[in-house]
C-alpha cells in the first residue's frame, strides 16, 4: 500500500485538495488535485491527475445542499473506490493564523482547535473556513492524524521591532502585533531559490506574492525579515477585494459618520475594496486588463495596485539595506506580463532592468544588466503543507515507536 495524505485548503464555498504519495525516503509526490466549488448551493467536484488530465467530475443539484462535510466524505470515498493500493494516512490543512502559539506545523488535537478558534477575530474571512474541515475530520474520521500548517509561522524569524505597532504596551501583550501571512508561499520560494540562483538564495530578496490576496516579503539568507501584511490579512497592498493599508481614521469615519456597524465596515474592507472597489468592475486582473483602455476606473485600479507595490518594495529595500533580487509569484505575479513590466519599470532607481522578451515568455529570469535580478517562480503552498505534514507525522511515529 502506498501511504497518501490529503492537503486541504478550505474557503467559504470551496474546498481545494491535493493528494500526495508519501513513500519513505522520497519527497511527497502529488498524485491528484482537484476542487469542490459552489458548496452549499449547486456544488461541483473535479479531480485531475498530476499532469492535469481530467479523472472525474460531478455536479450536485442545489437541493442536495452539498456542504464541506459531504464534500470531504465524497473525496475520501472517491479515493477508496478509485485508488486501490493507496491508503490515506493523514490530512494536512492550510490554516491562515497560528498566532503567537504556533511557529511551526502541529499535530491537531482538541486543545489546538480551541487555541486556533480564539484567532478567528484576527482572520474572520479565512480562519473559520480553515477550521471547519478539521472539526469534520475529527468527527467523521476519528483517529486520522491531522496536521495544521500556518501562513503566519514563516514570519516568526522577524525581529521584535519589525513585528511591533507603535501602540500601548498592554495591547502588544494581548497579541496585537504584525504576524504576516502567505508564509507557506514564501517558505516554498525561499526553499527553491537556490535551484535558480544559489548566491541569491543567501542574499537580499523581495518576494511579491500577487494573487487575489497580495503581499510582499523581504528575505535575508532565506528568512523573513519584514512583510507588508500585519495583524490581519487586510494590511499592506491592495488586493482583489481587500483594501490593503488604510489610515485607521478611515475606520472611525465609517463607524461614526457613515454609521456602519463594525460588521458592515469589516465587510467593506475585506470584500468590497481593492481592485474590485476601485474599479467597480472586477477583482480579476484579467478583466481589468481587458477593459483598461476603455474604462478609466479599471485603469485607475491597476495603476494604484502597481504604485502601491512599488512604494512598498521601496520600504522593504530600506528594511533589507538593499536588494539583490525580486521574485514574482501567485496568480498575477506568475501570469500578468504587464504588471511585472510596470513594477520593474518603476524600480529603475534600484538598478532593476526588465528583459522584455524573457518577461513575455515567463523567464524564469526576467531582468538584464548587472543590477539586481528579477524572477518569475510559480509558488507551491500545497507541497510545503505536504512536506510539513509528512515531517510531523514521521516525528510523531518515531516518538511513539521509541
Ligand atoms: P491566486 O489567488 O494566486 O489564485 O491568483 C488569482 C488571481 O490571479 C486572479 O484573480 C487573477 O486576477 C490573476 N490571474 C490569473 N491568471 C491570470 C492571467 N493569465 N493574467 C493576469 N492575471 C491573472
PDB file of N, CA, C and O and ligand atoms in Angstrom, residues 211-212 283-286 330-332 335-336, ligand 1:
ATOM      1  N   UNK A 211      -1.622  37.622  -5.801  1.00  0.00           N
ATOM      2  CA  UNK A 211      -2.770  36.829  -6.226  1.00  0.00           C
ATOM      3  C   UNK A 211      -4.023  37.577  -5.840  1.00  0.00           C
ATOM      4  O   UNK A 211      -4.000  38.807  -5.758  1.00  0.00           O
ATOM      5  N   UNK A 212      -5.088  36.850  -5.578  1.00  0.00           N
ATOM      6  CA  UNK A 212      -6.291  37.506  -5.076  1.00  0.00           C
ATOM      7  C   UNK A 212      -5.995  38.136  -3.716  1.00  0.00           C
ATOM      8  O   UNK A 212      -6.451  39.229  -3.412  1.00  0.00           O
ATOM      9  N   UNK A 283     -12.593  41.951  -9.436  1.00  0.00           N
ATOM     10  CA  UNK A 283     -11.374  41.725  -8.653  1.00  0.00           C
ATOM     11  C   UNK A 283     -10.341  40.969  -9.470  1.00  0.00           C
ATOM     12  O   UNK A 283      -9.262  40.672  -8.979  1.00  0.00           O
ATOM     13  N   UNK A 284     -10.679  40.630 -10.696  1.00  0.00           N
ATOM     14  CA  UNK A 284      -9.821  39.772 -11.518  1.00  0.00           C
ATOM     15  C   UNK A 284      -8.973  40.631 -12.452  1.00  0.00           C
ATOM     16  O   UNK A 284      -9.504  41.366 -13.296  1.00  0.00           O
ATOM     17  N   UNK A 285      -7.656  40.492 -12.306  1.00  0.00           N
ATOM     18  CA  UNK A 285      -6.741  41.307 -13.106  1.00  0.00           C
ATOM     19  C   UNK A 285      -6.961  41.112 -14.607  1.00  0.00           C
ATOM     20  O   UNK A 285      -6.807  42.048 -15.400  1.00  0.00           O
ATOM     21  N   UNK A 286      -7.354  39.903 -15.016  1.00  0.00           N
ATOM     22  CA  UNK A 286      -7.583  39.654 -16.452  1.00  0.00           C
ATOM     23  C   UNK A 286      -8.700  40.539 -16.981  1.00  0.00           C
ATOM     24  O   UNK A 286      -8.593  41.107 -18.074  1.00  0.00           O
ATOM     25  N   UNK A 330       2.441  33.755  -7.549  1.00  0.00           N
ATOM     26  CA  UNK A 330       0.968  33.696  -7.416  1.00  0.00           C
ATOM     27  C   UNK A 330       0.297  34.181  -8.712  1.00  0.00           C
ATOM     28  O   UNK A 330       0.990  34.594  -9.658  1.00  0.00           O
ATOM     29  N   UNK A 331      -1.048  34.111  -8.739  1.00  0.00           N
ATOM     30  CA  UNK A 331      -1.824  34.291  -9.979  1.00  0.00           C
ATOM     31  C   UNK A 331      -1.394  35.460 -10.849  1.00  0.00           C
ATOM     32  O   UNK A 331      -1.119  35.295 -12.045  1.00  0.00           O
ATOM     33  N   UNK A 332      -1.340  36.654 -10.285  1.00  0.00           N
ATOM     34  CA  UNK A 332      -0.958  37.833 -11.067  1.00  0.00           C
ATOM     35  C   UNK A 332       0.557  37.837 -11.304  1.00  0.00           C
ATOM     36  O   UNK A 332       1.020  38.077 -12.420  1.00  0.00           O
ATOM     37  N   UNK A 335       1.484  35.320 -13.985  1.00  0.00           N
ATOM     38  CA  UNK A 335       0.828  35.376 -15.299  1.00  0.00           C
ATOM     39  C   UNK A 335       0.703  36.744 -15.942  1.00  0.00           C
ATOM     40  O   UNK A 335       0.566  36.830 -17.163  1.00  0.00           O
ATOM     41  N   UNK A 336       0.706  37.795 -15.151  1.00  0.00           N
ATOM     42  CA  UNK A 336       0.412  39.104 -15.740  1.00  0.00           C
ATOM     43  C   UNK A 336       1.707  39.824 -16.143  1.00  0.00           C
ATOM     44  O   UNK A 336       2.364  40.489 -15.339  1.00  0.00           O
TER      45      UNK A 336
HETATM   46  P1  LIG B   1      -4.354  33.378  -6.915  1.00  0.00           P
HETATM   47  O1  LIG B   1      -5.064  33.968  -5.731  1.00  0.00           O
HETATM   48  O2  LIG B   1      -2.892  33.222  -6.707  1.00  0.00           O
HETATM   49  O3  LIG B   1      -5.015  32.137  -7.426  1.00  0.00           O
HETATM   50  O4  LIG B   1      -4.487  34.453  -8.079  1.00  0.00           O
HETATM   51  C1  LIG B   1      -5.747  34.762  -8.596  1.00  0.00           C
HETATM   52  C2  LIG B   1      -5.659  35.990  -9.450  1.00  0.00           C
HETATM   53  O5  LIG B   1      -4.617  35.863 -10.433  1.00  0.00           O
HETATM   54  C3  LIG B   1      -6.926  36.191 -10.260  1.00  0.00           C
HETATM   55  O6  LIG B   1      -7.846  36.917  -9.527  1.00  0.00           O
HETATM   56  C4  LIG B   1      -6.440  36.954 -11.461  1.00  0.00           C
HETATM   57  O7  LIG B   1      -6.567  38.318 -11.183  1.00  0.00           O
HETATM   58  C5  LIG B   1      -4.971  36.637 -11.558  1.00  0.00           C
HETATM   59  N1  LIG B   1      -4.638  35.909 -12.792  1.00  0.00           N
HETATM   60  C6  LIG B   1      -4.733  34.586 -13.031  1.00  0.00           C
HETATM   61  N2  LIG B   1      -4.354  34.308 -14.303  1.00  0.00           N
HETATM   62  C7  LIG B   1      -4.010  35.481 -14.867  1.00  0.00           C
HETATM   63  C8  LIG B   1      -3.536  35.876 -16.165  1.00  0.00           C
HETATM   64  N3  LIG B   1      -3.328  34.977 -17.124  1.00  0.00           N
HETATM   65  N4  LIG B   1      -3.291  37.188 -16.377  1.00  0.00           N
HETATM   66  C9  LIG B   1      -3.491  38.090 -15.397  1.00  0.00           C
HETATM   67  N5  LIG B   1      -3.931  37.790 -14.176  1.00  0.00           N
HETATM   68  C10 LIG B   1      -4.191  36.506 -13.902  1.00  0.00           C
END
